[in-house]
Structures are given as C-alpha cells and as structure tokens.
Coordinates of C-alpha atoms in Angstrom, one line a residue:
M1 CA 8.3 -10.0 -99.4
N2 CA 5.1 -11.6 -98.1
R3 CA 5.6 -9.8 -94.7
W4 CA 6.1 -6.5 -96.5
L5 CA 3.0 -7.1 -98.6
A6 CA 0.9 -8.0 -95.6
A7 CA 2.1 -4.8 -93.8
L8 CA 1.2 -2.7 -96.8
L9 CA -2.2 -4.3 -97.1
L10 CA -2.8 -3.6 -93.4
G11 CA -1.9 0.0 -93.9
W12 CA -4.3 0.4 -96.8
A13 CA -7.1 -1.3 -94.7
T14 CA -6.5 1.2 -91.9
L15 CA -6.7 4.1 -94.2
A16 CA -9.8 2.8 -95.9
S17 CA -11.6 2.3 -92.5
G18 CA -11.0 6.0 -91.8
E19 CA -11.5 7.8 -88.5
T20 CA -14.7 8.8 -86.7
W21 CA -15.7 11.3 -84.2
H22 CA -19.2 11.8 -82.6
F23 CA -21.0 14.8 -81.1
G24 CA -24.4 15.5 -79.6
L25 CA -26.7 18.4 -80.6
I26 CA -29.5 19.8 -78.5
G27 CA -31.5 23.1 -78.3
D28 CA -34.7 24.8 -77.2
V29 CA -34.5 22.9 -73.9
P30 CA -35.6 22.9 -71.0
Y31 CA -38.9 24.6 -71.6
S32 CA -40.9 23.1 -68.7
A33 CA -40.4 21.7 -65.2
N34 CA -40.6 18.2 -66.6
E35 CA -37.9 18.9 -69.2
R36 CA -35.7 20.4 -66.5
R37 CA -36.0 17.1 -64.5
E38 CA -35.3 15.0 -67.6
L39 CA -32.5 17.0 -69.0
P40 CA -29.7 15.7 -66.7
H41 CA -30.7 12.1 -67.6
M42 CA -30.7 12.9 -71.3
L43 CA -27.3 14.6 -71.0
A44 CA -25.9 11.6 -69.2
S45 CA -27.2 9.3 -71.8
I46 CA -25.7 11.4 -74.6
A47 CA -22.3 11.4 -72.8
A48 CA -22.6 7.6 -72.4
S49 CA -22.8 7.2 -76.2
Q50 CA -19.2 8.3 -76.4
V51 CA -19.6 11.7 -77.9
D52 CA -16.6 14.0 -78.0
F53 CA -18.7 17.0 -77.0
I54 CA -22.3 18.2 -76.6
A55 CA -23.5 21.5 -78.1
H56 CA -26.6 23.4 -76.9
I57 CA -27.5 25.9 -79.7
G58 CA -29.7 28.2 -77.6
D59 CA -33.0 28.8 -75.8
I60 CA -32.3 27.4 -72.3
K61 CA -35.8 28.4 -71.1
N62 CA -39.3 29.0 -72.6
G63 CA -40.3 32.4 -73.9
Q64 CA -42.4 33.4 -70.9
E65 CA -40.0 32.4 -68.2
R66 CA -38.1 35.1 -66.3
C67 CA -34.4 35.8 -67.2
D68 CA -33.3 35.9 -63.6
D69 CA -29.8 35.4 -62.4
S70 CA -30.9 32.3 -60.5
L71 CA -32.1 30.6 -63.8
F72 CA -28.9 31.4 -65.5
A73 CA -26.9 30.0 -62.6
D74 CA -29.1 26.8 -62.7
R75 CA -28.4 26.2 -66.4
H76 CA -24.7 27.0 -66.0
G77 CA -24.4 24.5 -63.2
L78 CA -26.3 21.9 -65.2
F79 CA -24.2 22.3 -68.3
N80 CA -20.9 22.6 -66.4
S81 CA -21.7 19.2 -64.7
S82 CA -21.6 17.4 -68.1
S83 CA -19.0 14.6 -68.1
V84 CA -18.0 15.6 -71.6
P85 CA -17.1 19.0 -73.0
F86 CA -20.3 21.2 -73.3
V87 CA -20.6 24.1 -75.8
F88 CA -23.4 26.7 -75.4
V89 CA -24.6 29.2 -78.0
P90 CA -27.1 31.9 -76.9
G91 CA -30.7 32.1 -78.1
D92 CA -33.3 34.9 -78.1
N93 CA -35.1 33.5 -75.1
E94 CA -32.2 34.3 -72.8
W95 CA -31.3 37.8 -74.0
T96 CA -33.1 39.6 -76.8
D97 CA -36.6 38.6 -75.4
C98 CA -35.7 39.4 -71.8
E99 CA -37.2 42.9 -72.1
R100 CA -40.7 41.3 -72.0
L101 CA -42.5 42.0 -68.8
S102 CA -43.1 38.3 -68.3
N103 CA -39.4 37.8 -68.6
G104 CA -38.6 40.4 -66.0
G105 CA -38.4 43.5 -68.1
Y106 CA -34.6 43.3 -68.3
A107 CA -32.4 45.3 -70.7
P108 CA -31.3 42.7 -73.3
L109 CA -27.7 43.8 -73.5
E110 CA -27.4 43.6 -69.7
R111 CA -28.6 40.0 -69.8
L112 CA -26.2 39.2 -72.6
G113 CA -23.5 40.6 -70.5
K114 CA -24.5 38.3 -67.6
L115 CA -24.5 35.3 -69.9
R116 CA -21.0 36.2 -71.1
S117 CA -19.7 36.5 -67.5
L118 CA -21.1 33.0 -66.7
F119 CA -20.8 30.9 -69.8
W120 CA -17.7 32.2 -71.7
Q121 CA -15.3 33.2 -69.0
D122 CA -12.2 31.8 -70.6
R123 CA -10.9 30.0 -73.7
F124 CA -12.4 26.6 -72.7
S125 CA -15.8 25.0 -73.0
L126 CA -18.1 24.1 -70.1
G127 CA -18.1 20.6 -68.7
Q128 CA -16.0 18.5 -66.4
K129 CA -13.7 17.8 -69.3
K130 CA -12.8 21.0 -71.1
L131 CA -12.5 21.6 -74.8
P132 CA -10.0 24.4 -75.7
Q133 CA -11.4 27.1 -78.0
D134 CA -10.3 30.1 -79.9
R135 CA -12.6 33.1 -79.4
Q136 CA -13.1 36.1 -81.7
A137 CA -11.2 39.1 -80.6
G138 CA -13.3 41.9 -79.2
G139 CA -16.4 41.9 -77.1
Y140 CA -18.1 38.8 -78.4
P141 CA -16.7 35.8 -76.4
E142 CA -19.7 33.7 -77.4
H143 CA -18.1 33.5 -80.9
A144 CA -15.8 30.6 -80.7
R145 CA -14.2 27.9 -82.9
F146 CA -12.5 24.5 -82.3
R147 CA -11.3 21.5 -84.3
L148 CA -12.6 18.0 -84.3
G149 CA -10.6 15.9 -86.7
P150 CA -10.8 17.4 -90.2
V151 CA -13.7 19.7 -89.3
L152 CA -13.9 23.2 -87.9
F153 CA -16.8 24.0 -85.6
V154 CA -17.8 27.7 -85.3
T155 CA -20.3 29.3 -82.9
L156 CA -22.3 32.5 -83.8
N157 CA -24.6 34.8 -81.9
L158 CA -27.5 34.7 -84.4
P159 CA -30.7 34.7 -82.3
G160 CA -34.3 34.0 -83.4
G161 CA -36.8 36.9 -83.6
N162 CA -35.3 38.2 -86.8
N163 CA -31.8 38.5 -85.3
N164 CA -33.0 41.4 -83.1
F165 CA -33.4 43.6 -86.2
G166 CA -36.5 45.2 -84.8
E167 CA -40.0 45.9 -86.0
T168 CA -39.3 48.9 -88.2
D169 CA -37.4 49.5 -91.4
Q170 CA -34.6 51.0 -89.3
A171 CA -32.5 48.2 -87.7
R172 CA -31.8 48.4 -84.0
A173 CA -28.5 49.8 -82.9
E174 CA -27.6 46.4 -81.3
Y175 CA -28.1 44.6 -84.6
R176 CA -26.1 47.2 -86.5
A177 CA -23.2 46.7 -84.1
R178 CA -23.3 42.9 -84.0
N179 CA -24.1 41.9 -87.5
P180 CA -20.8 43.0 -89.1
V181 CA -19.0 41.1 -86.3
V182 CA -21.0 38.0 -87.1
L183 CA -20.2 38.3 -90.8
A184 CA -16.5 38.9 -90.2
W185 CA -16.4 35.8 -88.0
L186 CA -18.1 33.8 -90.7
S187 CA -15.7 35.0 -93.3
E188 CA -12.6 34.5 -91.2
N189 CA -13.5 30.9 -90.4
F190 CA -14.3 29.9 -93.9
A191 CA -11.0 31.4 -95.0
L192 CA -9.3 29.4 -92.2
A193 CA -11.0 26.1 -93.3
R194 CA -10.0 26.7 -96.9
R195 CA -6.4 27.6 -96.0
E196 CA -6.0 24.5 -93.9
K197 CA -7.8 22.4 -96.5
L198 CA -10.3 21.1 -94.0
A199 CA -12.9 18.6 -95.1
G200 CA -15.8 20.4 -93.4
I201 CA -17.1 23.3 -91.4
V202 CA -20.0 23.3 -88.9
L203 CA -21.8 26.5 -87.9
L204 CA -23.7 26.5 -84.6
F205 CA -26.3 29.2 -84.0
Q206 CA -29.8 29.4 -82.6
A207 CA -32.0 31.1 -85.3
N208 CA -33.8 29.5 -88.1
P209 CA -32.8 32.1 -90.7
G210 CA -35.5 31.2 -93.2
F211 CA -33.8 29.3 -96.0
K212 CA -37.1 28.8 -97.8
H213 CA -37.9 32.5 -98.0
F214 CA -34.3 33.3 -99.0
A215 CA -34.6 30.9 -101.9
Q216 CA -37.9 32.6 -102.9
G217 CA -36.2 36.0 -102.9
I218 CA -38.0 37.3 -99.8
A219 CA -35.4 36.8 -97.1
H220 CA -36.0 38.2 -93.6
R221 CA -34.2 41.5 -93.1
G222 CA -32.4 40.3 -90.1
Y223 CA -30.9 37.3 -91.9
R224 CA -30.5 38.4 -95.5
E225 CA -26.8 39.5 -95.3
F226 CA -25.9 36.4 -93.3
L227 CA -27.5 34.1 -95.8
E228 CA -26.0 35.9 -98.8
Q229 CA -22.6 35.5 -97.3
L230 CA -23.2 31.9 -96.3
Q231 CA -24.3 31.1 -99.9
A232 CA -21.2 32.7 -101.3
E233 CA -18.9 31.0 -98.8
T234 CA -20.5 27.6 -99.4
L235 CA -20.1 28.0 -103.2
N236 CA -16.4 28.8 -102.7
F237 CA -15.7 25.9 -100.2
P238 CA -14.7 22.5 -101.6
G239 CA -15.7 20.6 -98.5
Q240 CA -18.9 20.0 -96.7
V241 CA -20.8 22.8 -94.9
V242 CA -23.2 22.0 -92.0
V243 CA -25.5 24.5 -90.2
V244 CA -27.0 23.5 -86.9
H245 CA -29.9 25.6 -85.5
G246 CA -33.0 25.4 -83.5
D247 CA -35.7 28.1 -83.0
T248 CA -38.6 26.5 -84.9
H249 CA -38.8 23.2 -82.9
A250 CA -38.8 20.9 -85.9
S251 CA -36.2 18.1 -85.8
R252 CA -35.0 17.7 -89.4
I253 CA -32.0 17.1 -91.6
D254 CA -32.2 18.5 -95.2
Q255 CA -30.4 20.6 -97.8
P256 CA -32.4 23.9 -98.2
L257 CA -29.6 26.2 -99.4
R258 CA -29.6 27.0 -103.1
D259 CA -27.5 29.0 -105.4
R260 CA -28.6 32.2 -107.2
Q261 CA -30.1 30.1 -110.0
G262 CA -32.2 28.1 -107.6
K263 CA -30.0 24.9 -107.8
R264 CA -29.6 23.0 -104.5
L265 CA -26.1 23.2 -103.1
G266 CA -25.1 19.5 -102.6
N267 CA -22.3 20.3 -100.1
F268 CA -24.6 22.0 -97.7
T269 CA -26.7 20.3 -94.9
R270 CA -29.0 21.9 -92.4
V271 CA -29.6 20.1 -89.0
E272 CA -32.4 21.4 -86.8
T273 CA -32.6 20.2 -83.2
F274 CA -35.6 18.9 -81.3
G275 CA -37.7 21.5 -79.5
Y276 CA -40.6 21.7 -77.2
P277 CA -43.0 19.8 -76.9
L278 CA -40.7 17.0 -78.2
M279 CA -37.5 16.4 -76.3
G280 CA -34.5 14.7 -77.9
W281 CA -31.1 15.0 -79.3
T282 CA -29.2 14.5 -82.6
Q283 CA -26.0 12.5 -82.9
G284 CA -23.5 13.8 -85.4
T285 CA -20.8 11.6 -86.8
I286 CA -17.7 12.6 -88.7
D287 CA -16.4 9.7 -90.8
T288 CA -13.4 10.3 -93.0
A289 CA -14.0 7.1 -94.9
A290 CA -17.5 8.2 -96.0
A291 CA -18.1 10.2 -99.2
S292 CA -20.6 12.4 -97.4
L293 CA -18.2 13.0 -94.4
F294 CA -21.1 13.6 -92.0
R295 CA -24.0 11.4 -90.7
F296 CA -26.8 12.6 -88.4
E297 CA -29.2 10.5 -86.4
P298 CA -32.1 12.0 -84.4
H299 CA -32.9 10.4 -81.0
A300 CA -36.2 11.1 -79.3
W301 CA -36.2 11.3 -75.5
P302 CA -37.0 9.3 -73.4
D303 CA -35.4 6.5 -75.4
K304 CA -38.1 3.8 -75.6
G305 CA -35.4 1.2 -76.3
N306 CA -33.9 1.6 -72.9

C-alpha cells in the first residue's frame, strides 16, 4: 500500500512539474558588417542555450543593401550552418523593396522566387539538424507549420511596407493574389489547433501590422483584413495566441490586441524581436505547468555576463 501510494505521488509530481520546450527568436539582422561578423557567434550562443529551434522572422539585410544572389547565398549558408533547426520567414528588405535602385532594381517577385529556391526547397527547416514541416499547398512554400509540444507554429509571408499593398487606393496585383492565401493559411491553422485541442498557436511573420492603429479604428490598408481575422480567430480560440514579428526594431513583449469593444484580449501576446542598431535575441519557453503557458526573455548581444 505504501509503495502504491509513493508511486502515485511520484506520478502526480511528474505531471505537476510539466514539460518545457525552448526556442530562440531573432529578426532584422544582420544590418551591418559588424552584425554580420557577430551573428554566427550569437547563433552559436543561442544554440548552446538548448533551444529546440531558432526562428528568423525576416529582414536579413538593411534596406539599402543590394538584393544580389551572393548575399542570399551568404545568408543561406549562415542559417543552414546552425547546429539546431533554423526557420526563416521573409521580410520586405529581401523581396518587396528590392526594386529600389540602391537594392539593385530587381523585380520583387523574381527575388521572392530566388528566396524560395534557396530557403524552402523541401519540407524541412534549415540547419544541421532538420525540423520537419508541413507547407501550404500551392506556390507559397514559405508558409509552413510545425508542432512543438502542445503548440502549433505557423509562418506567414506578411512583409513590412504595408504588406506590399502599394501607394494608391488600388492594391497591387501581388498583394491581391497573396493576401487571400495568407488569410486561408491563418484560418486553416487556427482550425487545426482547435480541432486538436492544442494549448497554443504561435504566428511568425515580419511586419508590424499596426495593432495600435487597428484598435483606434484606423488600420493600415495592407493589414486590416489580416488583423480582423486574427482578432476573430483569437476570440474563438480557447488557448494562448502569440504573434512574433520584427520590422520596427523595438524589442517588446505586450498584449496590444483588443476586441471590438476595446477590451484587451488576455490570451494574446505580441513579441517583437530586437532590431538595428540593437542586436539581440528573445528566448521563448513553453511550460505546460505554467498558467500562462509561454514565457519570453529578451537577451541583448553581446551578452555582458559572458
């Protein structure tokens, strides 16, 4: 009887302690020659912290740097050398802004095609250790999903610069083609998370979609439909929702999404990564024993403690 009771108590203790997983988040890097020199060291340090994967949520160069094949190859080689799985989501600096003369005057869709041929060749992540992924059917291989414990991670091609909507009231053809695909991928993955009763869903994309302006009723045209659907999906999801983005270079962790009455949605968290001129990364933790499920901790680089 005593042995049975001891075994039962041990089992309860194990359940109470829960399980944990860790991941590293970066973005808007490297933007300078110094950041390019430092980035391999930062990636090695992140990997040494025992993360399950690293995600770069876009902008692999500064806005004035050329979008040449050689730069893409350099970043691919750097990311693929990661000792842990490496997930990359495209930002505006490496495709929508490549038409700038300073960027080489490239056609944005041609550059996006080049990125696709390099970074999303198959159903696995980059890195020396591969992470299997499901990709959205069709011509958007950058849209992927994968599981880590009770959490679904989803990547979306949602770039800064107003989502490539354009400068006029008439949206660009590229936006009109991609936006429904993005919304369909968002809907499909929330439905999957609900169906499988997952505890959380994490969305990885580059743009800061303007949560403050959305709450004020003045959403940016390129992000309005996305934010409206994100709001509805979050309201209809019993678990935790996390959005990870970059774009505006302000490391922060907050809860900016509100319902239609202006009330803050308590099951929603926004994580913005470090960005130039400050270099760093954010550690995410999934803890099944914690009421909040997620913890996030920013780490400036270089780490003064080392």
